[in-house]
């Protein structure tokens, strides 16, 4: 344990920096696609794979990464994942053709899939329950900051350096993170090494990858496309078979399923995970449409578009800092409720945008959404983390990340379909885009409002700090 070691805050900084660079690669490449098309002579299909290879492998590898961390050591697997991420970043920067870049992006996703859940799973070994809310808030803040920071940083680098710079920037950060984790983060693992559920790994990885791919394709080809329906149907069938086999394995003496099914019997874990997924749904929708609004309606370039997302970062910082202070005083329900209320209100305000609104109006409602984001997501993640057992902290963290990843991907695909349906209509293209954006934001606001209602009605009562104390005694450290 390092609960009294002052170096724990340096360890947290290293973990936060690590997940920041992992998160950046989910969005930073998007601003480089036009450049990659010219430099690598990449086709539209190749560009899609360059963008999506990361997400496909990331989604597929999350659950296995958590289990392997529980078995072989979370620190060990975290170091291996970050090292792979650094090597893959170098491979991306040195790629001379689209095929090499796609392969390196897939390796990036594999490294990121290990780094994300395991960096969260080691937090209880660094912080006691009184400080854990602040630590989780910092971790979540780093992952959330990466989403809008990607386009900003990507625009700055591409404006001054070659396209490989958007990947090379990861390497020194990863090296620093590896050194800090070796020196500062304690090892932790399950007291009894869980068996490797190979069938569960194969089914979950294939099902999640196919679901992610189907959602991406649906956003481009429509939900009624025969291939999309086949992909989504196959994903549902595989995941249903995976769930059935997990239940069967859990009932078998000596069985070790990939997912700790006991977590699904803990209402606070289930509801906190679902609520965190709603946050991802709403914010991914905002990040999908806002850059397009700034480019299409306001005529901003890539860098200007990224800079106009700064109010989201400002709101996020304010919300997360306020959430730390409000959590012990008011409890989970109040902080989550306030967060979802701000998100719903900000998104609903954004849904009233017209051609004459201007950036000032956009900055205000985006900042309000950011504040709600900063309140809701760290609180939901802290609540879920407090429910994890000593034996399965890695796989429990991975399940949270997997559900959020799928929810965010499906959300972007669904909301993108809504936008495309409106944008394809007759009339002025800017007005048509605004009509689609307003509808999209209204749907996101409705999702946040439903989450607010579920928080008040379904989430069990209790101050998160106290409940974390009850469950933290056995958390691996």
GROMACS .gro file of C-alpha atoms in nm:
model
  477
    1UNK     CA    1   0.000   0.000   0.000
    2UNK     CA    2   0.107   0.358  -0.065
    3UNK     CA    3  -0.183   0.534   0.105
    4UNK     CA    4   0.056   0.744   0.319
    5UNK     CA    5   0.340   0.776   0.070
    6UNK     CA    6   0.364   1.132  -0.071
    7UNK     CA    7   0.493   0.984  -0.398
    8UNK     CA    8   0.144   0.850  -0.469
    9UNK     CA    9   0.049   1.185  -0.624
   10UNK     CA   10   0.343   1.162  -0.864
   11UNK     CA   11   0.228   0.811  -0.950
   12UNK     CA   12  -0.120   0.946  -1.020
   13UNK     CA   13   0.029   1.214  -1.246
   14UNK     CA   14   0.214   0.944  -1.442
   15UNK     CA   15  -0.100   0.733  -1.477
   16UNK     CA   16  -0.305   1.034  -1.584
   17UNK     CA   17  -0.046   1.134  -1.842
   18UNK     CA   18  -0.041   0.779  -1.973
   19UNK     CA   19  -0.418   0.758  -2.024
   20UNK     CA   20  -0.413   1.108  -2.172
   21UNK     CA   21  -0.189   1.002  -2.460
   22UNK     CA   22  -0.392   0.682  -2.504
   23UNK     CA   23  -0.710   0.887  -2.526
   24UNK     CA   24  -0.554   1.136  -2.767
   25UNK     CA   25  -0.504   0.868  -3.029
   26UNK     CA   26  -0.877   0.805  -3.046
   27UNK     CA   27  -0.934   1.154  -3.191
   28UNK     CA   28  -0.605   1.312  -3.298
   29UNK     CA   29  -0.576   1.109  -3.618
   30UNK     CA   30  -0.905   1.244  -3.755
   31UNK     CA   31  -0.760   1.588  -3.828
   32UNK     CA   32  -0.471   1.425  -4.015
   33UNK     CA   33  -0.683   1.220  -4.257
   34UNK     CA   34  -0.667   1.475  -4.544
   35UNK     CA   35  -0.289   1.493  -4.504
   36UNK     CA   36  -0.259   1.114  -4.495
   37UNK     CA   37  -0.467   1.087  -4.812
   38UNK     CA   38  -0.209   1.302  -4.993
   39UNK     CA   39   0.113   1.176  -4.832
   40UNK     CA   40   0.032   0.803  -4.840
   41UNK     CA   41  -0.197   0.810  -5.144
   42UNK     CA   42  -0.463   0.648  -4.925
   43UNK     CA   43  -0.805   0.563  -5.061
   44UNK     CA   44  -1.127   0.647  -4.877
   45UNK     CA   45  -1.153   0.287  -4.758
   46UNK     CA   46  -0.795   0.292  -4.630
   47UNK     CA   47  -0.858   0.618  -4.448
   48UNK     CA   48  -1.157   0.462  -4.276
   49UNK     CA   49  -0.944   0.171  -4.160
   50UNK     CA   50  -0.670   0.406  -4.042
   51UNK     CA   51  -0.927   0.584  -3.827
   52UNK     CA   52  -1.117   0.274  -3.709
   53UNK     CA   53  -0.849   0.005  -3.663
   54UNK     CA   54  -0.765   0.155  -3.325
   55UNK     CA   55  -1.125   0.148  -3.199
   56UNK     CA   56  -1.192  -0.205  -3.323
   57UNK     CA   57  -0.893  -0.361  -3.148
   58UNK     CA   58  -0.940  -0.143  -2.840
   59UNK     CA   59  -1.298  -0.265  -2.793
   60UNK     CA   60  -1.207  -0.629  -2.858
   61UNK     CA   61  -0.912  -0.642  -2.616
   62UNK     CA   62  -1.055  -0.461  -2.311
   63UNK     CA   63  -1.204  -0.759  -2.127
   64UNK     CA   64  -0.909  -0.996  -2.183
   65UNK     CA   65  -0.668  -0.723  -2.069
   66UNK     CA   66  -0.850  -0.689  -1.738
   67UNK     CA   67  -0.844  -1.064  -1.671
   68UNK     CA   68  -0.476  -1.093  -1.762
   69UNK     CA   69  -0.398  -0.811  -1.521
   70UNK     CA   70  -0.580  -0.991  -1.240
   71UNK     CA   71  -0.384  -1.309  -1.312
   72UNK     CA   72  -0.032  -1.192  -1.394
   73UNK     CA   73  -0.018  -0.858  -1.213
   74UNK     CA   74  -0.181  -0.528  -1.299
   75UNK     CA   75   0.140  -0.327  -1.284
   76UNK     CA   76   0.319  -0.580  -1.506
   77UNK     CA   77   0.046  -0.578  -1.770
   78UNK     CA   78   0.015  -0.199  -1.749
   79UNK     CA   79   0.387  -0.164  -1.821
   80UNK     CA   80   0.365  -0.408  -2.111
   81UNK     CA   81   0.063  -0.225  -2.253
   82UNK     CA   82   0.226   0.117  -2.234
   83UNK     CA   83   0.548  -0.019  -2.385
   84UNK     CA   84   0.349  -0.167  -2.675
   85UNK     CA   85   0.169   0.164  -2.714
   86UNK     CA   86   0.502   0.347  -2.739
   87UNK     CA   87   0.644   0.103  -2.994
   88UNK     CA   88   0.324   0.118  -3.199
   89UNK     CA   89   0.334   0.500  -3.191
   90UNK     CA   90   0.685   0.487  -3.336
   91UNK     CA   91   0.562   0.239  -3.596
   92UNK     CA   92   0.281   0.475  -3.696
   93UNK     CA   93   0.521   0.766  -3.737
   94UNK     CA   94   0.759   0.560  -3.953
   95UNK     CA   95   0.490   0.397  -4.170
   96UNK     CA   96   0.555   0.441  -4.541
   97UNK     CA   97   0.220   0.314  -4.670
   98UNK     CA   98  -0.140   0.276  -4.559
   99UNK     CA   99  -0.110  -0.094  -4.476
  100UNK     CA  100   0.175  -0.034  -4.234
  101UNK     CA  101  -0.012   0.253  -4.069
  102UNK     CA  102  -0.330   0.047  -4.029
  103UNK     CA  103  -0.132  -0.238  -3.867
  104UNK     CA  104   0.044   0.002  -3.632
  105UNK     CA  105  -0.287   0.166  -3.541
  106UNK     CA  106  -0.425  -0.177  -3.453
  107UNK     CA  107  -0.128  -0.233  -3.219
  108UNK     CA  108  -0.198   0.108  -3.066
  109UNK     CA  109  -0.550  -0.012  -2.987
  110UNK     CA  110  -0.413  -0.328  -2.824
  111UNK     CA  111  -0.179  -0.128  -2.604
  112UNK     CA  112  -0.451   0.122  -2.517
  113UNK     CA  113  -0.692  -0.157  -2.423
  114UNK     CA  114  -0.451  -0.274  -2.155
  115UNK     CA  115  -0.349   0.069  -2.032
  116UNK     CA  116  -0.698   0.211  -1.977
  117UNK     CA  117  -0.859  -0.041  -1.737
  118UNK     CA  118  -0.539  -0.141  -1.558
  119UNK     CA  119  -0.436   0.218  -1.487
  120UNK     CA  120  -0.773   0.258  -1.313
  121UNK     CA  121  -0.749  -0.078  -1.136
  122UNK     CA  122  -0.423   0.019  -0.960
  123UNK     CA  123  -0.569   0.335  -0.804
  124UNK     CA  124  -0.698   0.162  -0.487
  125UNK     CA  125  -0.340   0.051  -0.417
  126UNK     CA  126  -0.229   0.412  -0.417
  127UNK     CA  127  -0.514   0.589  -0.238
  128UNK     CA  128  -0.736   0.523   0.061
  129UNK     CA  129  -1.110   0.567   0.034
  130UNK     CA  130  -1.100   0.929   0.151
  131UNK     CA  131  -0.868   1.032  -0.132
  132UNK     CA  132  -0.996   0.792  -0.395
  133UNK     CA  133  -1.266   1.026  -0.525
  134UNK     CA  134  -1.003   1.290  -0.597
  135UNK     CA  135  -0.777   1.033  -0.765
  136UNK     CA  136  -1.057   0.893  -0.982
  137UNK     CA  137  -1.158   1.247  -1.073
  138UNK     CA  138  -0.804   1.321  -1.191
  139UNK     CA  139  -0.790   0.993  -1.388
  140UNK     CA  140  -1.128   1.054  -1.551
  141UNK     CA  141  -1.035   1.416  -1.615
  142UNK     CA  142  -0.728   1.304  -1.809
  143UNK     CA  143  -0.927   1.060  -2.023
  144UNK     CA  144  -1.199   1.319  -2.082
  145UNK     CA  145  -0.949   1.594  -2.161
  146UNK     CA  146  -0.803   1.382  -2.439
  147UNK     CA  147  -1.126   1.392  -2.641
  148UNK     CA  148  -1.134   1.766  -2.722
  149UNK     CA  149  -0.756   1.805  -2.689
  150UNK     CA  150  -0.690   1.565  -2.977
  151UNK     CA  151  -0.814   1.796  -3.254
  152UNK     CA  152  -0.642   2.098  -3.095
  153UNK     CA  153  -0.303   1.929  -3.057
  154UNK     CA  154  -0.334   1.760  -3.394
  155UNK     CA  155  -0.402   2.090  -3.567
  156UNK     CA  156  -0.104   2.257  -3.398
  157UNK     CA  157   0.136   1.976  -3.488
  158UNK     CA  158   0.020   1.942  -3.848
  159UNK     CA  159   0.050   2.317  -3.893
  160UNK     CA  160   0.421   2.303  -3.805
  161UNK     CA  161   0.552   1.949  -3.855
  162UNK     CA  162   0.509   1.636  -4.067
  163UNK     CA  163   0.210   1.409  -4.005
  164UNK     CA  164   0.424   1.159  -3.813
  165UNK     CA  165   0.456   1.413  -3.531
  166UNK     CA  166   0.103   1.334  -3.407
  167UNK     CA  167   0.232   0.986  -3.316
  168UNK     CA  168   0.591   1.071  -3.218
  169UNK     CA  169   0.464   1.299  -2.944
  170UNK     CA  170   0.348   0.986  -2.758
  171UNK     CA  171   0.694   0.830  -2.731
  172UNK     CA  172   0.865   1.055  -2.471
  173UNK     CA  173   0.545   1.068  -2.265
  174UNK     CA  174   0.522   0.688  -2.264
  175UNK     CA  175   0.889   0.655  -2.163
  176UNK     CA  176   0.840   0.896  -1.873
  177UNK     CA  177   0.526   0.709  -1.770
  178UNK     CA  178   0.702   0.373  -1.777
  179UNK     CA  179   0.982   0.499  -1.552
  180UNK     CA  180   0.737   0.654  -1.307
  181UNK     CA  181   0.518   0.342  -1.290
  182UNK     CA  182   0.821   0.116  -1.232
  183UNK     CA  183   0.935   0.334  -0.943
  184UNK     CA  184   0.608   0.445  -0.788
  185UNK     CA  185   0.319   0.205  -0.854
  186UNK     CA  186   0.289  -0.109  -0.637
  187UNK     CA  187   0.212  -0.446  -0.791
  188UNK     CA  188  -0.132  -0.597  -0.733
  189UNK     CA  189  -0.310  -0.910  -0.851
  190UNK     CA  190  -0.577  -1.157  -0.746
  191UNK     CA  191  -0.477  -1.371  -0.447
  192UNK     CA  192  -0.585  -1.680  -0.642
  193UNK     CA  193  -0.485  -1.653  -1.007
  194UNK     CA  194  -0.798  -1.685  -1.223
  195UNK     CA  195  -0.789  -1.933  -1.508
  196UNK     CA  196  -0.777  -1.797  -1.860
  197UNK     CA  197  -1.120  -1.832  -2.019
  198UNK     CA  198  -1.007  -1.877  -2.379
  199UNK     CA  199  -1.355  -1.936  -2.520
  200UNK     CA  200  -1.486  -1.632  -2.336
  201UNK     CA  201  -1.198  -1.421  -2.465
  202UNK     CA  202  -1.258  -1.536  -2.823
  203UNK     CA  203  -1.634  -1.479  -2.810
  204UNK     CA  204  -1.620  -1.142  -2.634
  205UNK     CA  205  -1.338  -1.008  -2.850
  206UNK     CA  206  -1.505  -1.114  -3.174
  207UNK     CA  207  -1.849  -0.996  -3.062
  208UNK     CA  208  -1.731  -0.655  -2.943
  209UNK     CA  209  -1.516  -0.601  -3.253
  210UNK     CA  210  -1.806  -0.698  -3.481
  211UNK     CA  211  -2.047  -0.476  -3.288
  212UNK     CA  212  -1.808  -0.181  -3.313
  213UNK     CA  213  -1.749  -0.243  -3.683
  214UNK     CA  214  -2.123  -0.274  -3.749
  215UNK     CA  215  -2.191   0.052  -3.567
  216UNK     CA  216  -1.921   0.231  -3.765
  217UNK     CA  217  -2.060   0.092  -4.091
  218UNK     CA  218  -2.416   0.186  -3.989
  219UNK     CA  219  -2.311   0.546  -3.950
  220UNK     CA  220  -2.182   0.545  -4.307
  221UNK     CA  221  -2.419   0.308  -4.490
  222UNK     CA  222  -2.738   0.325  -4.286
  223UNK     CA  223  -2.894   0.090  -4.033
  224UNK     CA  224  -3.104  -0.085  -4.297
  225UNK     CA  225  -2.807  -0.197  -4.506
  226UNK     CA  226  -2.798  -0.578  -4.540
  227UNK     CA  227  -2.429  -0.606  -4.449
  228UNK     CA  228  -2.476  -0.381  -4.145
  229UNK     CA  229  -2.771  -0.588  -4.025
  230UNK     CA  230  -2.568  -0.906  -4.069
  231UNK     CA  231  -2.275  -0.759  -3.875
  232UNK     CA  232  -2.489  -0.632  -3.589
  233UNK     CA  233  -2.695  -0.952  -3.582
  234UNK     CA  234  -2.379  -1.162  -3.571
  235UNK     CA  235  -2.241  -0.946  -3.291
  236UNK     CA  236  -2.558  -0.982  -3.083
  237UNK     CA  237  -2.557  -1.360  -3.137
  238UNK     CA  238  -2.191  -1.392  -3.034
  239UNK     CA  239  -2.235  -1.173  -2.726
  240UNK     CA  240  -2.551  -1.362  -2.626
  241UNK     CA  241  -2.359  -1.690  -2.654
  242UNK     CA  242  -2.078  -1.532  -2.453
  243UNK     CA  243  -2.322  -1.430  -2.178
  244UNK     CA  244  -2.480  -1.777  -2.166
  245UNK     CA  245  -2.138  -1.942  -2.140
  246UNK     CA  246  -2.031  -1.701  -1.867
  247UNK     CA  247  -2.337  -1.790  -1.657
  248UNK     CA  248  -2.279  -2.160  -1.717
  249UNK     CA  249  -1.910  -2.132  -1.624
  250UNK     CA  250  -1.992  -1.937  -1.308
  251UNK     CA  251  -2.220  -2.222  -1.196
  252UNK     CA  252  -1.952  -2.484  -1.261
  253UNK     CA  253  -1.740  -2.576  -0.954
  254UNK     CA  254  -1.396  -2.424  -1.003
  255UNK     CA  255  -1.511  -2.220  -1.302
  256UNK     CA  256  -1.352  -1.881  -1.369
  257UNK     CA  257  -1.559  -1.675  -1.613
  258UNK     CA  258  -1.405  -1.379  -1.790
  259UNK     CA  259  -1.659  -1.145  -1.625
  260UNK     CA  260  -1.718  -1.141  -1.250
  261UNK     CA  261  -2.094  -1.202  -1.261
  262UNK     CA  262  -2.122  -1.106  -0.894
  263UNK     CA  263  -2.074  -0.747  -1.007
  264UNK     CA  264  -2.404  -0.766  -1.194
  265UNK     CA  265  -2.576  -0.832  -0.860
  266UNK     CA  266  -2.443  -0.506  -0.714
  267UNK     CA  267  -2.695  -0.234  -0.806
  268UNK     CA  268  -2.455   0.054  -0.751
  269UNK     CA  269  -2.197  -0.097  -0.986
  270UNK     CA  270  -2.456  -0.171  -1.254
  271UNK     CA  271  -2.626   0.167  -1.237
  272UNK     CA  272  -2.300   0.363  -1.210
  273UNK     CA  273  -2.163   0.184  -1.517
  274UNK     CA  274  -2.480   0.247  -1.716
  275UNK     CA  275  -2.488   0.612  -1.613
  276UNK     CA  276  -2.122   0.655  -1.712
  277UNK     CA  277  -2.218   0.508  -2.049
  278UNK     CA  278  -2.494   0.766  -2.093
  279UNK     CA  279  -2.236   1.038  -2.026
  280UNK     CA  280  -2.018   0.891  -2.301
  281UNK     CA  281  -2.318   0.873  -2.536
  282UNK     CA  282  -2.402   1.240  -2.487
  283UNK     CA  283  -2.048   1.377  -2.493
  284UNK     CA  284  -1.939   1.168  -2.791
  285UNK     CA  285  -2.240   1.307  -2.974
  286UNK     CA  286  -2.135   1.662  -2.887
  287UNK     CA  287  -1.778   1.598  -2.998
  288UNK     CA  288  -1.909   1.445  -3.320
  289UNK     CA  289  -2.124   1.741  -3.418
  290UNK     CA  290  -1.957   2.050  -3.267
  291UNK     CA  291  -1.639   2.040  -3.482
  292UNK     CA  292  -1.855   2.002  -3.793
  293UNK     CA  293  -2.068   2.298  -3.682
  294UNK     CA  294  -1.762   2.519  -3.643
  295UNK     CA  295  -1.627   2.411  -3.983
  296UNK     CA  296  -1.949   2.410  -4.190
  297UNK     CA  297  -2.148   2.694  -4.035
  298UNK     CA  298  -1.875   2.920  -3.894
  299UNK     CA  299  -1.606   2.842  -4.152
  300UNK     CA  300  -1.329   2.752  -3.905
  301UNK     CA  301  -1.018   2.558  -4.009
  302UNK     CA  302  -0.895   2.247  -3.823
  303UNK     CA  303  -0.696   2.441  -3.563
  304UNK     CA  304  -0.969   2.700  -3.511
  305UNK     CA  305  -1.226   2.426  -3.469
  306UNK     CA  306  -1.014   2.261  -3.201
  307UNK     CA  307  -0.959   2.588  -3.015
  308UNK     CA  308  -1.332   2.656  -3.012
  309UNK     CA  309  -1.375   2.339  -2.804
  310UNK     CA  310  -1.174   2.493  -2.518
  311UNK     CA  311  -1.492   2.589  -2.325
  312UNK     CA  312  -1.566   2.217  -2.295
  313UNK     CA  313  -1.229   2.168  -2.128
  314UNK     CA  314  -1.287   2.468  -1.901
  315UNK     CA  315  -1.627   2.341  -1.795
  316UNK     CA  316  -1.484   1.994  -1.740
  317UNK     CA  317  -1.211   2.125  -1.509
  318UNK     CA  318  -1.457   2.335  -1.307
  319UNK     CA  319  -1.708   2.051  -1.282
  320UNK     CA  320  -1.457   1.788  -1.176
  321UNK     CA  321  -1.304   2.013  -0.908
  322UNK     CA  322  -1.647   2.104  -0.775
  323UNK     CA  323  -1.750   1.739  -0.778
  324UNK     CA  324  -1.462   1.643  -0.549
  325UNK     CA  325  -1.584   1.889  -0.285
  326UNK     CA  326  -1.954   1.816  -0.323
  327UNK     CA  327  -1.924   1.438  -0.313
  328UNK     CA  328  -1.863   1.398   0.060
  329UNK     CA  329  -2.116   1.668   0.151
  330UNK     CA  330  -2.405   1.574  -0.073
  331UNK     CA  331  -2.348   1.214  -0.182
  332UNK     CA  332  -2.359   1.039  -0.516
  333UNK     CA  333  -2.720   1.103  -0.608
  334UNK     CA  334  -2.698   1.479  -0.569
  335UNK     CA  335  -2.370   1.519  -0.759
  336UNK     CA  336  -2.476   1.286  -1.040
  337UNK     CA  337  -2.815   1.453  -1.056
  338UNK     CA  338  -2.660   1.799  -1.081
  339UNK     CA  339  -2.420   1.677  -1.349
  340UNK     CA  340  -2.695   1.528  -1.565
  341UNK     CA  341  -2.915   1.835  -1.513
  342UNK     CA  342  -2.636   2.060  -1.642
  343UNK     CA  343  -2.571   1.828  -1.936
  344UNK     CA  344  -2.940   1.810  -2.028
  345UNK     CA  345  -2.982   2.187  -1.995
  346UNK     CA  346  -2.669   2.268  -2.195
  347UNK     CA  347  -2.753   2.024  -2.473
  348UNK     CA  348  -3.113   2.146  -2.489
  349UNK     CA  349  -2.985   2.503  -2.519
  350UNK     CA  350  -2.752   2.393  -2.798
  351UNK     CA  351  -3.052   2.243  -2.977
  352UNK     CA  352  -3.189   2.597  -3.024
  353UNK     CA  353  -2.887   2.706  -3.231
  354UNK     CA  354  -2.966   2.892  -3.553
  355UNK     CA  355  -2.762   3.068  -3.820
  356UNK     CA  356  -2.745   3.389  -3.617
  357UNK     CA  357  -2.643   3.237  -3.283
  358UNK     CA  358  -2.268   3.294  -3.312
  359UNK     CA  359  -1.977   3.145  -3.121
  360UNK     CA  360  -2.052   3.324  -2.793
  361UNK     CA  361  -2.375   3.129  -2.753
  362UNK     CA  362  -2.201   2.804  -2.847
  363UNK     CA  363  -1.920   2.865  -2.597
  364UNK     CA  364  -2.169   2.908  -2.312
  365UNK     CA  365  -2.375   2.595  -2.370
  366UNK     CA  366  -2.066   2.385  -2.446
  367UNK     CA  367  -1.910   2.501  -2.117
  368UNK     CA  368  -2.229   2.408  -1.929
  369UNK     CA  369  -2.221   2.060  -2.084
  370UNK     CA  370  -1.854   2.035  -1.988
  371UNK     CA  371  -1.932   2.122  -1.627
  372UNK     CA  372  -2.200   1.853  -1.615
  373UNK     CA  373  -1.956   1.612  -1.776
  374UNK     CA  374  -1.698   1.690  -1.507
  375UNK     CA  375  -1.952   1.630  -1.231
  376UNK     CA  376  -2.119   1.316  -1.365
  377UNK     CA  377  -1.845   1.099  -1.513
  378UNK     CA  378  -1.591   1.101  -1.225
  379UNK     CA  379  -1.872   1.042  -0.973
  380UNK     CA  380  -2.014   0.749  -1.169
  381UNK     CA  381  -1.669   0.595  -1.219
  382UNK     CA  382  -1.577   0.641  -0.852
  383UNK     CA  383  -1.902   0.474  -0.747
  384UNK     CA  384  -1.842   0.176  -0.976
  385UNK     CA  385  -1.477   0.143  -0.871
  386UNK     CA  386  -1.580   0.133  -0.505
  387UNK     CA  387  -1.780  -0.183  -0.574
  388UNK     CA  388  -1.491  -0.388  -0.715
  389UNK     CA  389  -1.368  -0.689  -0.519
  390UNK     CA  390  -1.010  -0.777  -0.432
  391UNK     CA  391  -0.994  -1.058  -0.683
  392UNK     CA  392  -1.134  -0.899  -0.998
  393UNK     CA  393  -1.044  -0.529  -0.992
  394UNK     CA  394  -0.881  -0.555  -1.335
  395UNK     CA  395  -1.168  -0.734  -1.508
  396UNK     CA  396  -1.423  -0.515  -1.327
  397UNK     CA  397  -1.250  -0.200  -1.450
  398UNK     CA  398  -1.228  -0.348  -1.799
  399UNK     CA  399  -1.602  -0.419  -1.801
  400UNK     CA  400  -1.675  -0.054  -1.717
  401UNK     CA  401  -1.451   0.060  -2.002
  402UNK     CA  402  -1.597  -0.193  -2.247
  403UNK     CA  403  -1.957  -0.090  -2.179
  404UNK     CA  404  -1.864   0.278  -2.210
  405UNK     CA  405  -1.674   0.215  -2.533
  406UNK     CA  406  -1.964   0.028  -2.692
  407UNK     CA  407  -2.215   0.288  -2.572
  408UNK     CA  408  -2.009   0.572  -2.711
  409UNK     CA  409  -1.954   0.399  -3.046
  410UNK     CA  410  -2.320   0.308  -3.088
  411UNK     CA  411  -2.414   0.659  -2.980
  412UNK     CA  412  -2.199   0.825  -3.244
  413UNK     CA  413  -2.338   0.591  -3.511
  414UNK     CA  414  -2.699   0.653  -3.408
  415UNK     CA  415  -2.659   1.027  -3.374
  416UNK     CA  416  -2.463   1.041  -3.698
  417UNK     CA  417  -2.756   0.875  -3.873
  418UNK     CA  418  -2.990   1.139  -3.733
  419UNK     CA  419  -2.761   1.415  -3.856
  420UNK     CA  420  -2.720   1.259  -4.201
  421UNK     CA  421  -3.096   1.218  -4.247
  422UNK     CA  422  -3.153   1.590  -4.187
  423UNK     CA  423  -2.842   1.705  -4.373
  424UNK     CA  424  -2.940   1.517  -4.688
  425UNK     CA  425  -3.263   1.714  -4.720
  426UNK     CA  426  -3.327   1.995  -4.969
  427UNK     CA  427  -3.244   2.357  -4.901
  428UNK     CA  428  -2.945   2.555  -4.780
  429UNK     CA  429  -2.665   2.319  -4.667
  430UNK     CA  430  -2.581   2.525  -4.357
  431UNK     CA  431  -2.943   2.538  -4.246
  432UNK     CA  432  -2.986   2.167  -4.322
  433UNK     CA  433  -2.684   2.090  -4.107
  434UNK     CA  434  -2.821   2.303  -3.824
  435UNK     CA  435  -3.153   2.121  -3.841
  436UNK     CA  436  -2.972   1.791  -3.806
  437UNK     CA  437  -2.747   1.919  -3.529
  438UNK     CA  438  -3.038   2.056  -3.329
  439UNK     CA  439  -3.219   1.723  -3.352
  440UNK     CA  440  -2.903   1.537  -3.251
  441UNK     CA  441  -2.846   1.759  -2.949
  442UNK     CA  442  -3.210   1.727  -2.848
  443UNK     CA  443  -3.178   1.347  -2.848
  444UNK     CA  444  -2.861   1.375  -2.639
  445UNK     CA  445  -3.038   1.610  -2.397
  446UNK     CA  446  -3.323   1.359  -2.365
  447UNK     CA  447  -3.071   1.083  -2.285
  448UNK     CA  448  -2.917   1.300  -2.012
  449UNK     CA  449  -3.265   1.379  -1.874
  450UNK     CA  450  -3.349   1.008  -1.859
  451UNK     CA  451  -3.018   0.947  -1.679
  452UNK     CA  452  -3.112   1.219  -1.430
  453UNK     CA  453  -3.443   1.045  -1.363
  454UNK     CA  454  -3.273   0.705  -1.323
  455UNK     CA  455  -3.020   0.856  -1.085
  456UNK     CA  456  -3.294   0.988  -0.860
  457UNK     CA  457  -3.517   0.680  -0.880
  458UNK     CA  458  -3.298   0.373  -0.933
  459UNK     CA  459  -2.949   0.442  -0.794
  460UNK     CA  460  -2.925   0.318  -0.431
  461UNK     CA  461  -2.876   0.589  -0.172
  462UNK     CA  462  -2.562   0.647   0.027
  463UNK     CA  463  -2.256   0.869   0.045
  464UNK     CA  464  -1.996   0.730  -0.192
  465UNK     CA  465  -1.709   0.774   0.050
  466UNK     CA  466  -1.879   0.560   0.311
  467UNK     CA  467  -1.975   0.291   0.064
  468UNK     CA  468  -1.627   0.287  -0.084
  469UNK     CA  469  -1.496   0.226   0.266
  470UNK     CA  470  -1.715  -0.082   0.295
  471UNK     CA  471  -1.593  -0.230  -0.032
  472UNK     CA  472  -1.237  -0.101  -0.028
  473UNK     CA  473  -1.116  -0.332   0.248
  474UNK     CA  474  -1.066  -0.611   0.000
  475UNK     CA  475  -0.956  -0.414  -0.302
  476UNK     CA  476  -0.610  -0.530  -0.412
  477UNK     CA  477  -0.325  -0.304  -0.323
   0.00000   0.00000   0.00000
